[in-house]
mmCIF file of C-alpha atoms and ligand atoms in Angstrom:
data_model
loop_
_atom_site.group_PDB
_atom_site.id
_atom_site.type_symbol
_atom_site.label_atom_id
_atom_site.label_comp_id
_atom_site.label_asym_id
_atom_site.label_seq_id
_atom_site.Cartn_x
_atom_site.Cartn_y
_atom_site.Cartn_z
ATOM 1 C CA UNK A 11 -140.475 -48.915 -16.482
ATOM 2 C CA UNK A 12 -139.044 -52.176 -15.169
ATOM 3 C CA UNK A 13 -136.705 -54.707 -16.736
ATOM 4 C CA UNK A 14 -135.931 -58.090 -15.270
ATOM 5 C CA UNK A 15 -134.134 -60.945 -17.059
ATOM 6 C CA UNK A 16 -137.059 -61.878 -19.370
ATOM 7 C CA UNK A 17 -139.990 -59.987 -17.952
ATOM 8 C CA UNK A 18 -140.729 -56.281 -18.336
ATOM 9 C CA UNK A 19 -143.296 -53.804 -17.194
ATOM 10 C CA UNK A 20 -144.530 -51.002 -19.416
ATOM 11 C CA UNK A 21 -146.591 -47.904 -18.943
ATOM 12 C CA UNK A 22 -148.554 -46.471 -21.863
ATOM 13 C CA UNK A 23 -148.393 -42.757 -22.616
ATOM 14 C CA UNK A 24 -152.063 -42.207 -21.797
ATOM 15 C CA UNK A 25 -152.362 -44.502 -18.788
ATOM 16 C CA UNK A 26 -151.217 -44.477 -15.182
ATOM 17 C CA UNK A 27 -151.329 -48.230 -14.890
ATOM 18 C CA UNK A 28 -148.207 -50.388 -15.184
ATOM 19 C CA UNK A 29 -148.587 -53.690 -17.040
ATOM 20 C CA UNK A 30 -146.433 -56.759 -17.555
ATOM 21 C CA UNK A 31 -145.180 -57.316 -21.103
ATOM 22 C CA UNK A 32 -143.283 -60.124 -22.794
ATOM 23 C CA UNK A 33 -140.193 -59.562 -24.901
ATOM 24 C CA UNK A 34 -140.407 -60.931 -28.431
ATOM 25 C CA UNK A 35 -137.486 -63.099 -29.511
ATOM 26 C CA UNK A 36 -136.819 -60.815 -32.442
ATOM 27 C CA UNK A 37 -135.727 -58.051 -30.076
ATOM 28 C CA UNK A 38 -132.466 -59.978 -29.714
ATOM 29 C CA UNK A 39 -131.805 -60.107 -33.450
ATOM 30 C CA UNK A 40 -130.457 -56.609 -33.890
ATOM 31 C CA UNK A 41 -128.408 -56.562 -30.698
ATOM 32 C CA UNK A 42 -126.601 -59.823 -30.063
ATOM 33 C CA UNK A 43 -124.018 -57.984 -28.001
ATOM 34 C CA UNK A 44 -126.667 -57.237 -25.384
ATOM 35 C CA UNK A 45 -127.595 -59.612 -22.600
ATOM 36 C CA UNK A 46 -131.055 -58.070 -22.506
ATOM 37 C CA UNK A 47 -131.923 -55.802 -25.444
ATOM 38 C CA UNK A 48 -134.047 -53.440 -23.350
ATOM 39 C CA UNK A 49 -133.333 -50.909 -20.659
ATOM 40 C CA UNK A 50 -135.563 -49.049 -18.246
ATOM 41 C CA UNK A 51 -136.376 -45.726 -19.886
ATOM 42 C CA UNK A 52 -136.693 -47.267 -23.351
ATOM 43 C CA UNK A 53 -139.665 -46.259 -25.445
ATOM 44 C CA UNK A 54 -141.162 -49.346 -27.026
ATOM 45 C CA UNK A 55 -143.878 -50.429 -29.421
ATOM 46 C CA UNK A 56 -146.257 -52.944 -27.888
ATOM 47 C CA UNK A 57 -148.995 -55.186 -29.204
ATOM 48 C CA UNK A 58 -151.570 -57.570 -27.779
ATOM 49 C CA UNK A 59 -150.596 -61.211 -27.933
ATOM 50 C CA UNK A 60 -153.799 -62.956 -26.853
ATOM 51 C CA UNK A 61 -154.159 -62.093 -23.198
ATOM 52 C CA UNK A 62 -150.670 -60.720 -22.947
ATOM 53 C CA UNK A 63 -148.859 -57.593 -24.016
ATOM 54 C CA UNK A 64 -145.707 -58.095 -26.023
ATOM 55 C CA UNK A 65 -142.889 -55.709 -26.873
ATOM 56 C CA UNK A 66 -142.255 -55.662 -30.629
ATOM 57 C CA UNK A 67 -139.711 -52.965 -31.084
ATOM 58 C CA UNK A 68 -137.436 -50.542 -29.256
ATOM 59 C CA UNK A 69 -137.665 -46.980 -30.577
ATOM 60 C CA UNK A 70 -134.469 -45.006 -31.271
ATOM 61 C CA UNK A 71 -132.713 -43.865 -28.095
ATOM 62 C CA UNK A 72 -131.601 -40.385 -27.096
ATOM 63 C CA UNK A 73 -128.843 -41.936 -24.988
ATOM 64 C CA UNK A 74 -127.888 -45.183 -23.303
ATOM 65 C CA UNK A 75 -125.910 -45.919 -20.180
ATOM 66 C CA UNK A 76 -124.237 -49.332 -20.266
ATOM 67 C CA UNK A 77 -121.446 -51.422 -18.831
ATOM 68 C CA UNK A 78 -119.692 -54.665 -19.685
ATOM 69 C CA UNK A 79 -121.719 -57.639 -18.557
ATOM 70 C CA UNK A 80 -120.456 -59.414 -15.449
ATOM 71 C CA UNK A 81 -117.862 -62.024 -16.376
ATOM 72 C CA UNK A 82 -118.186 -61.348 -20.119
ATOM 73 C CA UNK A 83 -115.760 -59.004 -21.804
ATOM 74 C CA UNK A 84 -117.540 -58.500 -25.067
ATOM 75 C CA UNK A 85 -121.163 -58.292 -24.077
ATOM 76 C CA UNK A 86 -123.049 -55.255 -22.962
ATOM 77 C CA UNK A 87 -125.413 -54.813 -20.093
ATOM 78 C CA UNK A 88 -127.826 -51.924 -20.477
ATOM 79 C CA UNK A 89 -128.453 -49.817 -17.395
ATOM 80 C CA UNK A 90 -130.868 -47.061 -18.485
ATOM 81 C CA UNK A 91 -131.971 -45.268 -21.638
ATOM 82 C CA UNK A 92 -133.269 -41.813 -22.555
ATOM 83 C CA UNK A 93 -132.293 -40.104 -19.311
ATOM 84 C CA UNK A 94 -131.734 -36.392 -18.658
ATOM 85 C CA UNK A 95 -129.028 -37.057 -16.096
ATOM 86 C CA UNK A 96 -127.034 -39.627 -14.212
ATOM 87 C CA UNK A 97 -127.020 -39.229 -10.462
ATOM 88 C CA UNK A 98 -123.794 -41.026 -9.647
ATOM 89 C CA UNK A 99 -123.882 -42.123 -6.018
ATOM 90 C CA UNK A 100 -120.632 -42.861 -4.194
ATOM 91 C CA UNK A 101 -120.227 -42.958 -0.446
ATOM 92 C CA UNK A 102 -117.971 -42.939 2.600
ATOM 93 C CA UNK A 103 -117.811 -45.739 5.127
ATOM 94 C CA UNK A 104 -119.163 -48.979 3.658
ATOM 95 C CA UNK A 105 -118.328 -49.502 0.851
ATOM 96 C CA UNK A 106 -115.349 -47.124 1.133
ATOM 97 C CA UNK A 107 -115.099 -44.270 -1.360
ATOM 98 C CA UNK A 108 -113.446 -45.505 -4.567
ATOM 99 C CA UNK A 109 -112.043 -42.898 -6.930
ATOM 100 C CA UNK A 110 -111.348 -45.632 -9.464
ATOM 101 C CA UNK A 111 -114.978 -46.713 -9.581
ATOM 102 C CA UNK A 112 -116.279 -43.151 -9.535
ATOM 103 C CA UNK A 113 -113.972 -42.151 -12.399
ATOM 104 C CA UNK A 114 -114.918 -45.241 -14.409
ATOM 105 C CA UNK A 115 -118.619 -44.421 -14.173
ATOM 106 C CA UNK A 116 -117.894 -40.777 -14.991
ATOM 107 C CA UNK A 117 -116.022 -41.867 -18.114
ATOM 108 C CA UNK A 118 -118.933 -44.084 -19.167
ATOM 109 C CA UNK A 119 -121.384 -41.200 -18.677
ATOM 110 C CA UNK A 120 -119.181 -38.856 -20.701
ATOM 111 C CA UNK A 121 -118.934 -41.514 -23.423
ATOM 112 C CA UNK A 122 -122.751 -41.778 -23.472
ATOM 113 C CA UNK A 123 -123.025 -37.967 -23.417
ATOM 114 C CA UNK A 124 -125.125 -37.961 -20.238
ATOM 115 C CA UNK A 125 -124.795 -35.054 -17.765
ATOM 116 C CA UNK A 126 -123.826 -36.066 -14.226
ATOM 117 C CA UNK A 127 -124.650 -34.964 -10.716
ATOM 118 C CA UNK A 128 -122.183 -36.567 -8.293
ATOM 119 C CA UNK A 129 -123.668 -37.476 -4.922
ATOM 120 C CA UNK A 130 -121.294 -38.285 -2.063
ATOM 121 C CA UNK A 131 -123.530 -40.103 0.414
ATOM 122 C CA UNK A 132 -123.016 -41.227 4.030
ATOM 123 C CA UNK A 133 -121.274 -37.990 4.995
ATOM 124 C CA UNK A 134 -122.186 -38.992 8.545
ATOM 125 C CA UNK A 135 -119.530 -41.713 8.192
ATOM 126 C CA UNK A 136 -116.480 -39.582 7.327
ATOM 127 C CA UNK A 137 -114.351 -36.750 8.723
ATOM 128 C CA UNK A 138 -114.927 -33.271 7.213
ATOM 129 C CA UNK A 139 -111.327 -33.111 5.931
ATOM 130 C CA UNK A 140 -111.719 -36.269 3.886
ATOM 131 C CA UNK A 141 -115.088 -35.191 2.506
ATOM 132 C CA UNK A 142 -113.686 -31.805 1.545
ATOM 133 C CA UNK A 143 -110.711 -33.305 -0.274
ATOM 134 C CA UNK A 144 -112.773 -35.708 -2.359
ATOM 135 C CA UNK A 145 -115.543 -33.202 -3.079
ATOM 136 C CA UNK A 146 -112.865 -30.673 -4.092
ATOM 137 C CA UNK A 147 -111.336 -33.014 -6.659
ATOM 138 C CA UNK A 148 -114.638 -33.175 -8.538
ATOM 139 C CA UNK A 149 -115.727 -29.579 -7.963
ATOM 140 C CA UNK A 150 -112.470 -28.595 -9.677
ATOM 141 C CA UNK A 151 -113.835 -30.332 -12.773
ATOM 142 C CA UNK A 152 -116.871 -28.010 -12.674
ATOM 143 C CA UNK A 153 -119.025 -30.906 -11.636
ATOM 144 C CA UNK A 154 -122.216 -30.584 -9.609
ATOM 145 C CA UNK A 155 -121.311 -32.309 -6.318
ATOM 146 C CA UNK A 156 -123.843 -32.947 -3.540
ATOM 147 C CA UNK A 157 -123.021 -34.112 -0.022
ATOM 148 C CA UNK A 158 -125.807 -36.221 1.448
ATOM 149 C CA UNK A 159 -126.759 -38.560 4.232
ATOM 150 C CA UNK A 160 -129.827 -40.729 3.974
ATOM 151 C CA UNK A 161 -129.305 -41.317 7.697
ATOM 152 C CA UNK A 162 -129.497 -37.681 8.868
ATOM 153 C CA UNK A 163 -131.329 -36.221 5.869
ATOM 154 C CA UNK A 164 -128.474 -33.816 5.093
ATOM 155 C CA UNK A 165 -128.480 -32.707 1.457
ATOM 156 C CA UNK A 166 -131.572 -34.683 0.509
ATOM 157 C CA UNK A 167 -133.586 -31.503 -0.101
ATOM 158 C CA UNK A 168 -130.937 -30.363 -2.620
ATOM 159 C CA UNK A 169 -131.064 -33.794 -4.214
ATOM 160 C CA UNK A 170 -134.852 -33.512 -4.532
ATOM 161 C CA UNK A 171 -134.416 -30.162 -6.318
ATOM 162 C CA UNK A 172 -132.048 -31.774 -8.825
ATOM 163 C CA UNK A 173 -134.528 -34.573 -9.548
ATOM 164 C CA UNK A 174 -137.794 -32.690 -10.033
ATOM 165 C CA UNK A 175 -138.946 -32.427 -13.634
ATOM 166 C CA UNK A 176 -136.197 -34.664 -15.048
ATOM 167 C CA UNK A 177 -135.669 -38.317 -15.790
ATOM 168 C CA UNK A 178 -132.697 -39.413 -13.703
ATOM 169 C CA UNK A 179 -130.930 -42.700 -13.282
ATOM 170 C CA UNK A 180 -129.285 -43.396 -9.920
ATOM 171 C CA UNK A 181 -126.226 -45.541 -10.303
ATOM 172 C CA UNK A 182 -123.305 -46.541 -8.120
ATOM 173 C CA UNK A 183 -121.838 -49.565 -6.370
ATOM 174 C CA UNK A 184 -124.018 -51.866 -4.324
ATOM 175 C CA UNK A 185 -124.593 -50.532 -0.833
ATOM 176 C CA UNK A 186 -123.807 -46.844 -1.440
ATOM 177 C CA UNK A 187 -127.391 -45.919 -0.534
ATOM 178 C CA UNK A 188 -129.217 -45.306 -3.835
ATOM 179 C CA UNK A 189 -132.510 -46.817 -2.694
ATOM 180 C CA UNK A 190 -132.201 -45.224 0.763
ATOM 181 C CA UNK A 191 -131.758 -41.788 -0.829
ATOM 182 C CA UNK A 192 -134.797 -42.260 -3.045
ATOM 183 C CA UNK A 193 -136.886 -43.242 -0.028
ATOM 184 C CA UNK A 194 -135.740 -39.993 1.637
ATOM 185 C CA UNK A 195 -136.522 -37.850 -1.375
ATOM 186 C CA UNK A 196 -140.018 -39.222 -1.883
ATOM 187 C CA UNK A 197 -141.967 -40.690 0.998
ATOM 188 C CA UNK A 198 -144.181 -43.542 -0.066
ATOM 189 C CA UNK A 199 -141.840 -45.195 -2.562
ATOM 190 C CA UNK A 200 -141.061 -47.883 0.008
ATOM 191 C CA UNK A 201 -138.095 -49.330 -1.904
ATOM 192 C CA UNK A 202 -136.350 -52.203 -0.154
ATOM 193 C CA UNK A 203 -132.940 -51.334 1.253
ATOM 194 C CA UNK A 204 -130.271 -53.440 2.858
ATOM 195 C CA UNK A 205 -130.809 -54.324 6.507
ATOM 196 C CA UNK A 206 -128.036 -52.894 8.634
ATOM 197 C CA UNK A 207 -127.328 -56.392 9.968
ATOM 198 C CA UNK A 208 -126.712 -57.803 6.480
ATOM 199 C CA UNK A 209 -123.044 -57.691 5.658
ATOM 200 C CA UNK A 210 -121.899 -56.145 2.372
ATOM 201 C CA UNK A 211 -119.510 -59.060 1.969
ATOM 202 C CA UNK A 212 -122.428 -61.408 1.459
ATOM 203 C CA UNK A 213 -122.263 -60.370 -2.192
ATOM 204 C CA UNK A 214 -126.013 -59.994 -2.385
ATOM 205 C CA UNK A 215 -127.480 -56.888 -3.906
ATOM 206 C CA UNK A 216 -130.566 -55.494 -2.306
ATOM 207 C CA UNK A 217 -132.006 -54.049 -5.496
ATOM 208 C CA UNK A 218 -132.086 -56.817 -8.114
ATOM 209 C CA UNK A 219 -133.800 -55.104 -11.047
ATOM 210 C CA UNK A 220 -133.963 -51.595 -12.468
ATOM 211 C CA UNK A 221 -137.235 -49.763 -12.028
ATOM 212 C CA UNK A 222 -138.577 -46.340 -12.845
ATOM 213 C CA UNK A 223 -140.555 -44.439 -10.233
ATOM 214 C CA UNK A 224 -142.561 -41.303 -11.057
ATOM 215 C CA UNK A 225 -142.142 -38.383 -8.679
ATOM 216 C CA UNK A 226 -145.230 -36.566 -7.442
ATOM 217 C CA UNK A 227 -143.603 -33.224 -8.120
ATOM 218 C CA UNK A 228 -142.883 -34.255 -11.738
ATOM 219 C CA UNK A 229 -140.085 -36.233 -13.313
ATOM 220 C CA UNK A 230 -138.989 -39.766 -12.619
ATOM 221 C CA UNK A 231 -136.107 -41.670 -11.091
ATOM 222 C CA UNK A 232 -134.660 -45.001 -12.120
ATOM 223 C CA UNK A 233 -133.280 -47.083 -9.256
ATOM 224 C CA UNK A 234 -130.726 -49.645 -10.425
ATOM 225 C CA UNK A 235 -128.999 -52.625 -8.832
ATOM 226 C CA UNK A 236 -125.452 -51.680 -7.959
ATOM 227 C CA UNK A 237 -122.534 -53.934 -8.818
ATOM 228 C CA UNK A 238 -119.305 -54.595 -6.926
ATOM 229 C CA UNK A 239 -117.159 -53.173 -9.729
ATOM 230 C CA UNK A 240 -117.831 -51.118 -12.820
ATOM 231 C CA UNK A 241 -116.390 -52.001 -16.207
ATOM 232 C CA UNK A 242 -117.190 -49.562 -19.020
ATOM 233 C CA UNK A 243 -118.324 -50.939 -22.352
ATOM 234 C CA UNK A 244 -117.041 -50.026 -25.804
ATOM 235 C CA UNK A 245 -114.788 -47.041 -25.108
ATOM 236 C CA UNK A 246 -111.990 -46.974 -27.720
ATOM 237 C CA UNK A 247 -108.717 -46.618 -25.725
ATOM 238 C CA UNK A 248 -107.552 -43.509 -27.583
ATOM 239 C CA UNK A 249 -110.845 -41.746 -26.810
ATOM 240 C CA UNK A 250 -110.507 -42.113 -23.057
ATOM 241 C CA UNK A 251 -108.310 -39.004 -22.796
ATOM 242 C CA UNK A 252 -111.229 -36.964 -24.162
ATOM 243 C CA UNK A 253 -113.595 -38.305 -21.498
ATOM 244 C CA UNK A 254 -111.528 -36.803 -18.681
ATOM 245 C CA UNK A 255 -112.512 -33.133 -19.065
ATOM 246 C CA UNK A 256 -109.370 -31.722 -17.430
ATOM 247 C CA UNK A 257 -107.151 -33.896 -19.682
ATOM 248 C CA UNK A 258 -109.123 -33.028 -22.807
ATOM 249 C CA UNK A 259 -108.570 -29.341 -22.257
ATOM 250 C CA UNK A 260 -104.905 -29.442 -21.254
ATOM 251 C CA UNK A 261 -104.146 -32.098 -23.857
ATOM 252 C CA UNK A 262 -104.362 -29.491 -26.601
ATOM 253 C CA UNK A 263 -101.042 -28.154 -25.326
ATOM 254 C CA UNK A 264 -99.261 -31.520 -25.451
ATOM 255 C CA UNK A 265 -96.542 -31.825 -28.062
ATOM 256 C CA UNK A 266 -98.361 -34.655 -29.852
ATOM 257 C CA UNK A 267 -102.035 -34.135 -30.648
ATOM 258 C CA UNK A 268 -102.678 -37.834 -29.981
ATOM 259 C CA UNK A 269 -100.771 -37.795 -26.666
ATOM 260 C CA UNK A 270 -102.071 -40.418 -24.230
ATOM 261 C CA UNK A 271 -100.309 -38.620 -21.349
ATOM 262 C CA UNK A 272 -98.338 -41.710 -20.485
ATOM 263 C CA UNK A 273 -94.655 -41.472 -21.401
ATOM 264 C CA UNK A 274 -94.750 -39.064 -24.344
ATOM 265 C CA UNK A 275 -92.322 -36.122 -24.201
ATOM 266 C CA UNK A 276 -93.590 -32.601 -23.512
ATOM 267 C CA UNK A 277 -96.900 -33.738 -22.122
ATOM 268 C CA UNK A 278 -98.881 -30.802 -20.707
ATOM 269 C CA UNK A 279 -101.079 -33.080 -18.606
ATOM 270 C CA UNK A 280 -98.145 -34.713 -16.822
ATOM 271 C CA UNK A 281 -96.565 -31.298 -16.301
ATOM 272 C CA UNK A 282 -99.702 -30.113 -14.533
ATOM 273 C CA UNK A 283 -99.787 -33.344 -12.552
ATOM 274 C CA UNK A 284 -96.259 -32.662 -11.302
ATOM 275 C CA UNK A 285 -97.303 -29.123 -10.368
ATOM 276 C CA UNK A 286 -100.202 -30.492 -8.342
ATOM 277 C CA UNK A 287 -102.900 -29.001 -10.575
ATOM 278 C CA UNK A 288 -104.309 -32.416 -11.469
ATOM 279 C CA UNK A 289 -105.421 -34.860 -8.794
ATOM 280 C CA UNK A 290 -103.125 -37.927 -8.695
ATOM 281 C CA UNK A 291 -106.204 -40.120 -8.162
ATOM 282 C CA UNK A 292 -107.556 -39.010 -11.544
ATOM 283 C CA UNK A 293 -104.284 -39.905 -13.294
ATOM 284 C CA UNK A 294 -104.219 -43.289 -11.538
ATOM 285 C CA UNK A 295 -107.758 -44.193 -12.572
ATOM 286 C CA UNK A 296 -107.098 -42.988 -16.114
ATOM 287 C CA UNK A 297 -103.936 -45.097 -16.551
ATOM 288 C CA UNK A 298 -105.576 -48.169 -15.086
ATOM 289 C CA UNK A 299 -108.628 -47.871 -17.286
ATOM 290 C CA UNK A 300 -106.512 -47.090 -20.351
ATOM 291 C CA UNK A 301 -104.491 -50.311 -19.947
ATOM 292 C CA UNK A 302 -107.643 -52.309 -19.414
ATOM 293 C CA UNK A 303 -109.301 -50.897 -22.536
ATOM 294 C CA UNK A 304 -106.146 -51.549 -24.577
ATOM 295 C CA UNK A 305 -106.122 -55.170 -23.470
ATOM 296 C CA UNK A 306 -109.757 -55.532 -24.466
ATOM 297 C CA UNK A 307 -109.939 -53.554 -27.662
ATOM 298 C CA UNK A 308 -106.290 -53.389 -28.750
ATOM 299 C CA UNK A 309 -103.775 -50.540 -28.529
ATOM 300 C CA UNK A 310 -103.827 -47.991 -31.355
HETATM 301 N N1 LIG B 403 -124.659 -44.321 7.910
HETATM 302 C C1 LIG B 403 -125.347 -44.277 6.766
HETATM 303 N N2 LIG B 403 -125.860 -45.412 6.242
HETATM 304 C C2 LIG B 403 -126.550 -45.314 5.079
HETATM 305 C C3 LIG B 403 -126.738 -44.089 4.393
HETATM 306 N N3 LIG B 403 -127.442 -44.332 3.259
HETATM 307 C C4 LIG B 403 -127.683 -45.651 3.247
HETATM 308 N N4 LIG B 403 -127.154 -46.263 4.332
HETATM 309 C C5 LIG B 403 -127.190 -47.700 4.644
HETATM 310 O O1 LIG B 403 -126.421 -48.392 3.659
HETATM 311 C C6 LIG B 403 -126.999 -49.670 3.372
HETATM 312 C C7 LIG B 403 -127.223 -49.842 1.882
HETATM 313 O O2 LIG B 403 -128.224 -48.940 1.448
HETATM 314 P P1 LIG B 403 -129.116 -49.228 0.140
HETATM 315 O O3 LIG B 403 -129.982 -48.018 -0.033
HETATM 316 O O4 LIG B 403 -129.763 -50.549 0.212
HETATM 317 O O5 LIG B 403 -127.963 -49.245 -0.990
HETATM 318 P P2 LIG B 403 -128.132 -49.411 -2.578
HETATM 319 O O6 LIG B 403 -127.151 -48.478 -3.194
HETATM 320 O O7 LIG B 403 -129.541 -49.245 -2.976
HETATM 321 O O8 LIG B 403 -127.619 -50.932 -2.787
HETATM 322 P P3 LIG B 403 -128.025 -51.979 -3.989
HETATM 323 O O9 LIG B 403 -129.507 -51.985 -4.092
HETATM 324 O O10 LIG B 403 -127.436 -53.279 -3.545
HETATM 325 O O11 LIG B 403 -127.351 -51.466 -5.236
HETATM 326 C C8 LIG B 403 -128.298 -49.725 4.215
HETATM 327 O O12 LIG B 403 -128.046 -50.478 5.384
HETATM 328 C C9 LIG B 403 -128.580 -48.286 4.550
HETATM 329 O O13 LIG B 403 -129.286 -48.134 5.754
HETATM 330 C C10 LIG B 403 -126.177 -42.901 4.994
HETATM 331 O O14 LIG B 403 -126.268 -41.783 4.468
HETATM 332 N N5 LIG B 403 -125.492 -43.064 6.160
HETATM 333 MG MG1 LIG B 404 -130.866 -50.480 -3.944
HETATM 334 ZN ZN1 LIG B 405 -100.102 -35.456 -22.920
#
């Protein structure tokens, strides 16, 4: 239920109580690519080690949300495991809405096969026209989009409805309001949030470890520390086109079945882009991420 650099907390199936547990060195053996071989949401086998509890083994996962570790191209940082959904939080104001970041996290969720609810927070900080345009881009992809404000309470009841009875991970850049939203949804959690006076530029993240909180109405939420950028882990470049749902569908009409929608002739995706049926921001984020993945993992 909580993972810090070397220290974890676990909760046994038949107990309410949360206990500290050590990680055995052997947990690293099978997963050298991982900075920490455990994620909040993992089911683990524990044993007594004298006074202490120790984690012996991670049980097979239903799914795993991950990113590239900060400053390390080839290592993986685990964000959450065994979740029913990702609540992807983006916002208006500070930090400004970033379609590139949002689309990167969406691609990572699609790669991990995790359903997404997109939350656009701080609607009190933006003009209706801007909110409508951005929400529309994602609603056109058949995505569940919620408009919220942790400041005014708008949309937080709808968010609560989405969370009850499920295990959800909240993820998004630092400062978008993940912890603030959770405090709105469930009184009594008392999660620390950034003081208004603290500048975002300080580079400090308010939430510094991932933790799972049980909801009184059933279900649980995992609050995570946000980063300043998001770099997906392990996506083969040629698979990216399948992780953009609108490209995956239209791509079947491209002349070449393996079309990357870049410069290939008779590309159905680019035709629709020119006709205005595909949001230019989606194409921009796709091309940027595609080049980055090719640099990392090699072009096909
Ligand atoms: N105006 C406005 N401010 C908000 C809203 N939600 C959160 N904030 C403010 O945004 C700042 C960051 O909120 P946090 O909840 O700490 O953000 P976080 O996503 O948990 O950040 P990390 O823990 O660093 O990942 C705080 O000063 C909040 O008061 C909102 O809907 N409107
Ligand atoms: Mg936080
Ligand atoms: Zn194409």
